[in-house]
Amino acid sequence: MAIAPPASTQAGPQPKPHDEPKSQPDVKDTDTGIELEAALPVAEPSVALETTPRGKKKKTAASDGSALLIAGVEESSASHLAGSSAKDIHAVDAKFQRLLETVHENRPADDLEIIRGAWAFCLQQHEGQKRASGEPYIIHPLEVAQVLAELKMDSTAIAAGLLHDAVEDTDVTSVEIAKRFGDQVAHIVEGVTKLEKIKFANREDHQAENIRKMLLAMVTDVRVVIIKLADRLHNMRTLEHLKPEKQQKIARETLDIYAPLAHRLGMGKLRGELEDLAFRYTDPYAYEQVSTEVDALRGAGEEFLQKIVKQLEAKLKEFKIQGRVESRIKRLYSIQQKLVDQKIPVDQVYDLLAIRVICNSVQDCYALLGLLHSIWRPVPGRIKDFIAMPRPNLYQSLHTTLIAEGEHQFEVQIRTEDMHRVAEEGIAAHWKYKASDNVSAKDEQRLAWVRQLMEWQREMTDPNEFMSTLKIDLYPEEVYTFTPKGKVVVLPKDASPIDFAYAIHTEVGNTTVGAKVNGRIVPLRTKLRNGDIVEISTQAGHAPSRDWLSFTKSSRARNKIKHWLNEHQRERAIEIGKKLLDREARKYKLALGKFHEADYDKVASEYGLGTQAELLAGVGFGKFSARQVLNKLEPGSTMSAEPQAPEGGVGNAIGQMSEAVKRVFFGKGSDSLQVEGQDDLLVYRARCCNPIRGEEIVGYVTRGKGVAVHARSCPNVQNLLYESDRRIQVEWSPSPTEPGTNKAQTYPVKLTVLCDDRAGMLKEFTAIISDDGTNIRSVDTKPMSDGQVMVDFVVETVDVRHLNKLVQNLRKVPGVRDVQRVQKI
């Protein structure tokens, strides 16, 4: 029987073999925050497990193209794959046999019956469904289960992996799954299932609530998130069959949420594959560029590593240190991060080449570190001891960067077998289940941040605030600081004394007035470094400042500051709202006394609010017009009489503007921005980020200045949106033209190009920009000390797509190291 070749673990943009089905049950719109299932890899060779009369299993090779006999299931997948080719049917059966073998090999004591039962049920429920490539849908849950089996997860998790889409994509309910497979499986499947029936205002809210739901379920059973990561991994491996826009959205979400989540759970191997697969789609040009440069260095690099490995193995034998040596070239996404952060070429990445030595004991690890430093010269500042000070995800290893002959740098990681297993598989590495306690003490430590996040989320009504907190909490780097008494306080990179204060206690943070670092008084915005001894000065009655949000890094500090500010700012906004409403009522000679709380509540409900207090706060923040609220309290009241002389304020300032200014700033006019449901608010693009058409944007109501529109990626957005009451829905209006012309409206954008200093470079840049029909407003060049030059362009662009095309064309010029957009002009 012919067996299909093994599946490739690398996915990438390839020609689509099939047209995407127009109406398949598994296809969902990513605009609602749901990823589409992609296509399956080709089947891998396998053997069948046949049950003998005594119940023992023996391996038998299938001898023809007919369906395989699956142990414990009366029929093969053939009866449920009507219309599929013999090759597809065989591929499905072979994959299931491979799954059973993997589970039996990794966990021989586990009962396979629950897996067989889940498989039979899965075949029935997904009968007739296809993936975006036209392949049988059943391949997807099967591949997810295979990833879980390779992570050595238990039978319950694998059964849940097979059923993870059953509630979402079929008529099956959680109650039915609980009856058939038990409450644990039902709980896991429910945790992975997305929120389909609830309508959300936008894709971001939908995504945030799905993530929140998953993490809530993960607190009680971490298998929920492990299955979700396995699900995302298979989707990323088979992403090439979707449209480019959907590929971009799914890949970006993977880099923002799922890869950092895998890192936080210590699952380094899975995280690495997710990042590299996502990088291929989020920035295809950079991926190809880095891949080409690494391939050019690969031959010499591998030869160098083989030489170092032989030397190391000889030294281990000579000094009788038990251990094995591995080598690797750094992953592409990690290389790209270094290139962007440090503005260096690939050959200057210090850990491009790396050696890993896995020893038998911790003592051997430290002995080997000393031995290495006696053979090769270490790079100062590059020695890190994560054994004595493990990372929060429990990663442990010794790191050192060494300089070999010829000034070649390479990194060495030293760890034990147990440390290596934890570094590769994380929370899945030592998975244990007992009747009363299904999470080990180490896993509890790894999940502590999730439990804390779930406590904070009760105070977070705004989904965007929740996502912001989550992304901060997934930070990859930490600093280790100390109290004067020697207690270790772990904080995110670039944390401030304010972060330190809130890590000690909320009240200490709220009343902080000053700080000493290593005995010296320092500003509160000082960035803390490893080993700093921090002492906090407090003063009773002192309160947090809004400015603190601009330099705090930990989610704990930011949430406590936001909570305090929300409470006090809200009280102030309600007072201002009452005054504005009273002042507007006097203009129109309207008595507010005749309106009762029920009247205000009714108007509040029209704005999507719950109470009178929320309505008054909205008026106080400037989100709602006092005149509109009065008109809703008593229809026609603001039209019955001429208002008195105008007083200061946004609405009146707008009334005095010229028509030209109105055209530029007003949402309902010819400009490109509009505010939902409002026609008397000033709208302007924030100068800190200068959003352009096509970018995702958020509106923020400022006091006395109207609505500032920021790009969602703007670093100031998270600081501004701590008051969710002041966020307002804004959108790009239909594509406008400049007044008096048929030309599309353009936006000034600043681009910085870092390149080699060679003759003719500027001429090539200007030719590319002008050939694209783009106007150049200004050019500035600045020589760098390392023989490179920085060129700043301010160009006029129509939208994000136009800008991205221009950036890619500039990147293709030989000698260009990097092209970045500068938000502030």
mmCIF file of C-alpha atoms in Angstrom, residues 497-773:
data_model
loop_
_atom_site.group_PDB
_atom_site.id
_atom_site.type_symbol
_atom_site.label_atom_id
_atom_site.label_comp_id
_atom_site.label_asym_id
_atom_site.label_seq_id
_atom_site.Cartn_x
_atom_site.Cartn_y
_atom_site.Cartn_z
ATOM 1 C CA PRO A 497 10.264 52.354 42.164
ATOM 2 C CA ILE A 498 6.461 52.765 41.849
ATOM 3 C CA ASP A 499 6.238 49.181 40.532
ATOM 4 C CA PHE A 500 8.403 48.080 43.449
ATOM 5 C CA ALA A 501 6.164 49.892 45.954
ATOM 6 C CA TYR A 502 2.971 48.266 44.651
ATOM 7 C CA ALA A 503 4.685 44.860 44.653
ATOM 8 C CA ILE A 504 5.206 45.326 48.412
ATOM 9 C CA HIS A 505 1.625 46.460 49.210
ATOM 10 C CA THR A 506 -1.146 48.480 47.570
ATOM 11 C CA GLU A 507 -1.183 51.069 50.362
ATOM 12 C CA VAL A 508 2.597 51.491 50.129
ATOM 13 C CA GLY A 509 2.187 52.192 46.406
ATOM 14 C CA ASN A 510 -0.702 54.628 46.843
ATOM 15 C CA THR A 511 1.157 56.722 49.435
ATOM 16 C CA THR A 512 4.627 56.693 47.810
ATOM 17 C CA VAL A 513 6.332 60.104 47.767
ATOM 18 C CA GLY A 514 9.968 59.172 47.116
ATOM 19 C CA ALA A 515 12.501 56.381 46.718
ATOM 20 C CA LYS A 516 16.123 55.487 47.385
ATOM 21 C CA VAL A 517 18.020 53.065 45.141
ATOM 22 C CA ASN A 518 21.270 51.701 46.581
ATOM 23 C CA GLY A 519 21.155 54.400 49.271
ATOM 24 C CA ARG A 520 20.703 57.356 46.890
ATOM 25 C CA ILE A 521 17.512 59.390 46.369
ATOM 26 C CA VAL A 522 16.274 58.939 42.802
ATOM 27 C CA PRO A 523 13.290 60.171 40.741
ATOM 28 C CA LEU A 524 10.247 57.896 40.798
ATOM 29 C CA ARG A 525 10.567 57.267 37.040
ATOM 30 C CA THR A 526 14.060 55.752 37.430
ATOM 31 C CA LYS A 527 14.465 52.384 35.660
ATOM 32 C CA LEU A 528 15.486 49.674 38.114
ATOM 33 C CA ARG A 529 18.301 47.245 37.287
ATOM 34 C CA ASN A 530 19.244 43.767 38.487
ATOM 35 C CA GLY A 531 20.552 43.799 42.045
ATOM 36 C CA ASP A 532 19.188 47.252 43.011
ATOM 37 C CA ILE A 533 18.268 47.680 46.692
ATOM 38 C CA VAL A 534 15.136 49.830 46.816
ATOM 39 C CA GLU A 535 13.731 51.766 49.770
ATOM 40 C CA ILE A 536 10.326 53.491 49.487
ATOM 41 C CA SER A 537 9.292 56.683 51.368
ATOM 42 C CA THR A 538 5.566 57.084 52.061
ATOM 43 C CA GLN A 539 3.340 59.848 53.407
ATOM 44 C CA ALA A 540 -0.145 59.345 54.811
ATOM 45 C CA GLY A 541 -2.826 61.000 52.707
ATOM 46 C CA HIS A 542 -0.726 61.101 49.547
ATOM 47 C CA ALA A 543 -2.490 59.826 46.413
ATOM 48 C CA PRO A 544 -1.376 58.221 43.121
ATOM 49 C CA SER A 545 -0.704 60.488 40.160
ATOM 50 C CA ARG A 546 -1.972 59.939 36.631
ATOM 51 C CA ASP A 547 1.606 60.578 35.403
ATOM 52 C CA TRP A 548 2.707 57.343 37.076
ATOM 53 C CA LEU A 549 0.986 55.382 34.316
ATOM 54 C CA SER A 550 3.529 56.709 31.805
ATOM 55 C CA PHE A 551 6.436 54.850 33.459
ATOM 56 C CA THR A 552 4.968 51.926 35.447
ATOM 57 C CA LYS A 553 5.472 48.529 33.816
ATOM 58 C CA SER A 554 3.892 45.874 36.053
ATOM 59 C CA SER A 555 0.224 45.022 35.589
ATOM 60 C CA ARG A 556 -0.276 45.042 39.360
ATOM 61 C CA ALA A 557 0.892 48.662 39.727
ATOM 62 C CA ARG A 558 -1.000 49.850 36.647
ATOM 63 C CA ASN A 559 -4.252 48.217 37.735
ATOM 64 C CA LYS A 560 -4.064 49.614 41.268
ATOM 65 C CA ILE A 561 -3.344 53.128 39.943
ATOM 66 C CA LYS A 562 -6.152 52.871 37.367
ATOM 67 C CA HIS A 563 -8.585 51.624 40.001
ATOM 68 C CA TRP A 564 -7.825 54.529 42.339
ATOM 69 C CA LEU A 565 -8.017 57.095 39.520
ATOM 70 C CA ASN A 566 -11.254 55.620 38.174
ATOM 71 C CA GLU A 567 -12.962 55.933 41.533
ATOM 72 C CA HIS A 568 -11.906 59.534 42.130
ATOM 73 C CA GLN A 569 -12.145 60.788 38.559
ATOM 74 C CA ARG A 570 -15.635 59.334 38.263
ATOM 75 C CA GLU A 571 -16.845 61.235 41.325
ATOM 76 C CA ARG A 572 -15.417 64.438 39.880
ATOM 77 C CA ALA A 573 -16.978 63.746 36.453
ATOM 78 C CA ILE A 574 -20.442 63.268 37.997
ATOM 79 C CA GLU A 575 -20.136 66.668 39.714
ATOM 80 C CA ILE A 576 -19.046 68.333 36.445
ATOM 81 C CA GLY A 577 -21.877 66.576 34.575
ATOM 82 C CA LYS A 578 -24.468 67.970 36.985
ATOM 83 C CA LYS A 579 -23.079 71.496 36.587
ATOM 84 C CA LEU A 580 -22.988 71.279 32.777
ATOM 85 C CA LEU A 581 -26.546 69.955 32.642
ATOM 86 C CA ASP A 582 -27.748 72.648 35.053
ATOM 87 C CA ARG A 583 -26.016 75.396 33.049
ATOM 88 C CA GLU A 584 -27.459 74.142 29.765
ATOM 89 C CA ALA A 585 -30.952 73.912 31.339
ATOM 90 C CA ARG A 586 -30.733 77.570 32.439
ATOM 91 C CA LYS A 587 -29.946 78.571 28.839
ATOM 92 C CA TYR A 588 -33.207 77.039 27.669
ATOM 93 C CA LYS A 589 -35.176 78.032 30.816
ATOM 94 C CA LEU A 590 -35.793 74.405 31.683
ATOM 95 C CA ALA A 591 -36.403 73.276 35.296
ATOM 96 C CA LEU A 592 -34.393 70.122 36.082
ATOM 97 C CA GLY A 593 -36.323 69.610 39.328
ATOM 98 C CA LYS A 594 -39.304 68.096 37.526
ATOM 99 C CA PHE A 595 -37.233 65.133 36.270
ATOM 100 C CA HIS A 596 -36.893 62.050 38.466
ATOM 101 C CA GLU A 597 -34.195 59.372 38.632
ATOM 102 C CA ALA A 598 -36.319 57.091 36.409
ATOM 103 C CA ASP A 599 -36.287 59.764 33.679
ATOM 104 C CA TYR A 600 -32.487 59.927 33.765
ATOM 105 C CA ASP A 601 -32.235 56.123 33.809
ATOM 106 C CA LYS A 602 -34.406 55.938 30.692
ATOM 107 C CA VAL A 603 -32.105 58.374 28.839
ATOM 108 C CA ALA A 604 -29.058 56.469 30.138
ATOM 109 C CA SER A 605 -30.428 53.241 28.641
ATOM 110 C CA GLU A 606 -30.724 54.961 25.236
ATOM 111 C CA TYR A 607 -26.970 55.586 25.416
ATOM 112 C CA GLY A 608 -26.348 51.965 26.445
ATOM 113 C CA LEU A 609 -25.725 52.929 30.099
ATOM 114 C CA GLY A 610 -27.323 51.616 33.261
ATOM 115 C CA THR A 611 -27.814 54.463 35.717
ATOM 116 C CA GLN A 612 -28.201 58.215 36.161
ATOM 117 C CA ALA A 613 -24.688 58.368 37.652
ATOM 118 C CA GLU A 614 -23.173 56.819 34.506
ATOM 119 C CA LEU A 615 -25.057 59.313 32.326
ATOM 120 C CA LEU A 616 -23.876 62.304 34.375
ATOM 121 C CA ALA A 617 -20.297 60.949 34.331
ATOM 122 C CA GLY A 618 -20.503 60.689 30.525
ATOM 123 C CA VAL A 619 -21.606 64.340 30.293
ATOM 124 C CA GLY A 620 -18.851 65.349 32.730
ATOM 125 C CA PHE A 621 -16.184 63.564 30.726
ATOM 126 C CA GLY A 622 -17.441 65.280 27.585
ATOM 127 C CA LYS A 623 -18.580 62.040 25.971
ATOM 128 C CA PHE A 624 -22.207 63.185 25.660
ATOM 129 C CA SER A 625 -23.574 66.609 24.860
ATOM 130 C CA ALA A 626 -25.566 68.237 27.692
ATOM 131 C CA ARG A 627 -27.914 69.742 25.083
ATOM 132 C CA GLN A 628 -28.659 66.307 23.583
ATOM 133 C CA VAL A 629 -29.321 64.832 27.016
ATOM 134 C CA LEU A 630 -31.790 67.668 27.806
ATOM 135 C CA ASN A 631 -33.527 67.105 24.499
ATOM 136 C CA LYS A 632 -33.942 63.418 25.344
ATOM 137 C CA LEU A 633 -35.293 64.285 28.823
ATOM 138 C CA GLU A 634 -37.873 66.585 27.234
ATOM 139 C CA PRO A 635 -38.039 66.243 23.441
ATOM 140 C CA GLY A 636 -37.973 69.582 21.636
ATOM 141 C CA SER A 637 -37.001 71.529 24.758
ATOM 142 C CA THR A 638 -33.705 72.787 23.321
ATOM 143 C CA MET A 639 -35.484 74.023 20.188
ATOM 144 C CA SER A 640 -38.203 75.996 21.941
ATOM 145 C CA ALA A 641 -36.183 79.084 22.733
ATOM 146 C CA GLU A 642 -33.035 80.829 21.613
ATOM 147 C CA PRO A 643 -30.147 80.014 23.928
ATOM 148 C CA GLN A 644 -28.451 82.756 25.868
ATOM 149 C CA ALA A 645 -25.062 84.171 24.937
ATOM 150 C CA PRO A 646 -22.584 81.362 24.424
ATOM 151 C CA GLU A 647 -20.273 80.380 27.251
ATOM 152 C CA GLY A 648 -16.869 78.759 26.930
ATOM 153 C CA GLY A 649 -16.813 75.110 25.913
ATOM 154 C CA VAL A 650 -16.222 72.701 23.089
ATOM 155 C CA GLY A 651 -19.688 72.939 21.530
ATOM 156 C CA ASN A 652 -19.644 76.750 21.417
ATOM 157 C CA ALA A 653 -16.077 76.914 20.176
ATOM 158 C CA ILE A 654 -17.167 74.753 17.260
ATOM 159 C CA GLY A 655 -20.098 77.072 16.532
ATOM 160 C CA GLN A 656 -17.696 79.969 16.035
ATOM 161 C CA MET A 657 -15.411 78.092 13.637
ATOM 162 C CA SER A 658 -15.133 78.868 9.946
ATOM 163 C CA GLU A 659 -16.564 76.374 7.486
ATOM 164 C CA ALA A 660 -13.018 75.511 6.312
ATOM 165 C CA VAL A 661 -11.964 74.479 9.821
ATOM 166 C CA LYS A 662 -15.178 72.481 10.217
ATOM 167 C CA ARG A 663 -14.424 70.587 7.016
ATOM 168 C CA VAL A 664 -11.012 69.617 8.339
ATOM 169 C CA PHE A 665 -12.058 68.516 11.809
ATOM 170 C CA PHE A 666 -15.697 67.465 11.712
ATOM 171 C CA GLY A 667 -16.630 63.796 11.448
ATOM 172 C CA LYS A 668 -19.854 64.318 9.509
ATOM 173 C CA GLY A 669 -18.242 66.619 6.979
ATOM 174 C CA SER A 670 -15.762 65.774 4.267
ATOM 175 C CA ASP A 671 -12.935 64.742 6.588
ATOM 176 C CA SER A 672 -11.870 61.136 7.011
ATOM 177 C CA LEU A 673 -12.983 60.626 10.634
ATOM 178 C CA GLN A 674 -16.425 60.292 12.111
ATOM 179 C CA VAL A 675 -17.791 59.720 15.621
ATOM 180 C CA GLU A 676 -20.635 57.300 16.050
ATOM 181 C CA GLY A 677 -23.901 59.031 17.063
ATOM 182 C CA GLN A 678 -22.400 62.483 17.623
ATOM 183 C CA ASP A 679 -22.565 65.559 15.417
ATOM 184 C CA ASP A 680 -21.287 68.301 17.675
ATOM 185 C CA LEU A 681 -17.903 66.997 18.862
ATOM 186 C CA LEU A 682 -14.547 68.258 17.620
ATOM 187 C CA VAL A 683 -12.505 65.353 16.193
ATOM 188 C CA TYR A 684 -8.774 65.479 15.520
ATOM 189 C CA ARG A 685 -5.868 63.116 14.877
ATOM 190 C CA ALA A 686 -3.557 62.846 17.886
ATOM 191 C CA ARG A 687 -0.103 64.282 17.177
ATOM 192 C CA CYS A 688 1.683 61.604 19.221
ATOM 193 C CA CYS A 689 0.905 58.880 16.655
ATOM 194 C CA ASN A 690 -0.676 60.600 13.591
ATOM 195 C CA PRO A 691 -2.974 57.715 12.577
ATOM 196 C CA ILE A 692 -3.573 57.232 8.859
ATOM 197 C CA ARG A 693 -6.478 55.717 6.957
ATOM 198 C CA GLY A 694 -6.677 51.945 7.325
ATOM 199 C CA GLU A 695 -5.088 51.800 10.780
ATOM 200 C CA GLU A 696 -7.140 50.557 13.713
ATOM 201 C CA ILE A 697 -8.096 53.621 15.758
ATOM 202 C CA VAL A 698 -9.621 54.530 19.115
ATOM 203 C CA GLY A 699 -11.216 57.783 20.204
ATOM 204 C CA TYR A 700 -10.525 59.406 23.560
ATOM 205 C CA VAL A 701 -12.664 62.268 24.854
ATOM 206 C CA THR A 702 -10.433 65.075 26.152
ATOM 207 C CA ARG A 703 -11.733 67.826 28.395
ATOM 208 C CA GLY A 704 -12.379 70.967 26.411
ATOM 209 C CA LYS A 705 -10.580 69.788 23.239
ATOM 210 C CA GLY A 706 -13.012 67.294 21.714
ATOM 211 C CA VAL A 707 -12.148 63.742 20.625
ATOM 212 C CA ALA A 708 -8.503 62.782 20.094
ATOM 213 C CA VAL A 709 -8.135 59.874 17.660
ATOM 214 C CA HIS A 710 -5.154 57.591 18.311
ATOM 215 C CA ALA A 711 -3.794 54.572 16.449
ATOM 216 C CA ARG A 712 -4.531 51.475 18.520
ATOM 217 C CA SER A 713 -0.781 50.714 18.485
ATOM 218 C CA CYS A 714 0.070 54.138 19.970
ATOM 219 C CA PRO A 715 2.067 53.708 23.208
ATOM 220 C CA ASN A 716 0.002 56.476 24.825
ATOM 221 C CA VAL A 717 -3.322 54.733 24.244
ATOM 222 C CA GLN A 718 -3.060 52.372 27.190
ATOM 223 C CA ASN A 719 -2.169 55.258 29.493
ATOM 224 C CA LEU A 720 -5.098 57.333 28.220
ATOM 225 C CA LEU A 721 -7.742 54.649 28.297
ATOM 226 C CA TYR A 722 -7.627 53.871 31.993
ATOM 227 C CA GLU A 723 -10.993 55.662 32.121
ATOM 228 C CA SER A 724 -13.128 53.495 29.875
ATOM 229 C CA ASP A 725 -15.959 56.051 30.203
ATOM 230 C CA ARG A 726 -13.926 58.403 28.018
ATOM 231 C CA ARG A 727 -13.445 55.970 25.176
ATOM 232 C CA ILE A 728 -15.679 56.620 22.180
ATOM 233 C CA GLN A 729 -16.274 54.697 18.965
ATOM 234 C CA VAL A 730 -14.617 56.334 15.940
ATOM 235 C CA GLU A 731 -14.154 55.093 12.400
ATOM 236 C CA TRP A 732 -12.740 56.123 9.060
ATOM 237 C CA SER A 733 -15.411 57.653 6.840
ATOM 238 C CA PRO A 734 -15.674 56.717 3.125
ATOM 239 C CA SER A 735 -12.482 57.657 1.282
ATOM 240 C CA PRO A 736 -12.467 61.476 0.984
ATOM 241 C CA THR A 737 -10.782 63.770 -1.512
ATOM 242 C CA GLU A 738 -8.964 67.023 -0.923
ATOM 243 C CA PRO A 739 -11.290 70.096 -1.189
ATOM 244 C CA GLY A 740 -11.622 71.332 -4.785
ATOM 245 C CA THR A 741 -9.769 68.358 -6.345
ATOM 246 C CA ASN A 742 -10.354 64.730 -7.287
ATOM 247 C CA LYS A 743 -7.144 63.728 -5.522
ATOM 248 C CA ALA A 744 -7.406 61.334 -2.548
ATOM 249 C CA GLN A 745 -6.655 62.877 0.849
ATOM 250 C CA THR A 746 -3.084 62.209 2.003
ATOM 251 C CA TYR A 747 -1.428 62.058 5.420
ATOM 252 C CA PRO A 748 2.140 63.076 6.302
ATOM 253 C CA VAL A 749 4.201 60.133 7.565
ATOM 254 C CA LYS A 750 7.815 60.127 8.768
ATOM 255 C CA LEU A 751 10.023 57.180 7.738
ATOM 256 C CA THR A 752 13.525 56.518 9.093
ATOM 257 C CA VAL A 753 15.842 54.409 6.918
ATOM 258 C CA LEU A 754 19.038 52.944 8.426
ATOM 259 C CA CYS A 755 21.440 52.014 5.629
ATOM 260 C CA ASP A 756 25.067 51.741 4.524
ATOM 261 C CA ASP A 757 26.732 55.042 3.585
ATOM 262 C CA ARG A 758 27.394 54.618 -0.143
ATOM 263 C CA ALA A 759 27.160 56.801 -3.251
ATOM 264 C CA GLY A 760 23.807 56.860 -5.048
ATOM 265 C CA MET A 761 21.782 55.557 -2.095
ATOM 266 C CA LEU A 762 19.663 58.720 -1.729
ATOM 267 C CA LYS A 763 19.013 58.786 -5.485
ATOM 268 C CA GLU A 764 17.633 55.223 -5.334
ATOM 269 C CA PHE A 765 15.357 56.098 -2.405
ATOM 270 C CA THR A 766 13.892 59.187 -4.071
ATOM 271 C CA ALA A 767 13.368 57.284 -7.339
ATOM 272 C CA ILE A 768 11.391 54.559 -5.540
ATOM 273 C CA ILE A 769 9.235 57.100 -3.701
ATOM 274 C CA SER A 770 8.524 59.278 -6.739
ATOM 275 C CA ASP A 771 7.843 56.266 -9.033
ATOM 276 C CA ASP A 772 5.164 55.244 -6.556
ATOM 277 C CA GLY A 773 3.453 58.618 -7.075
#
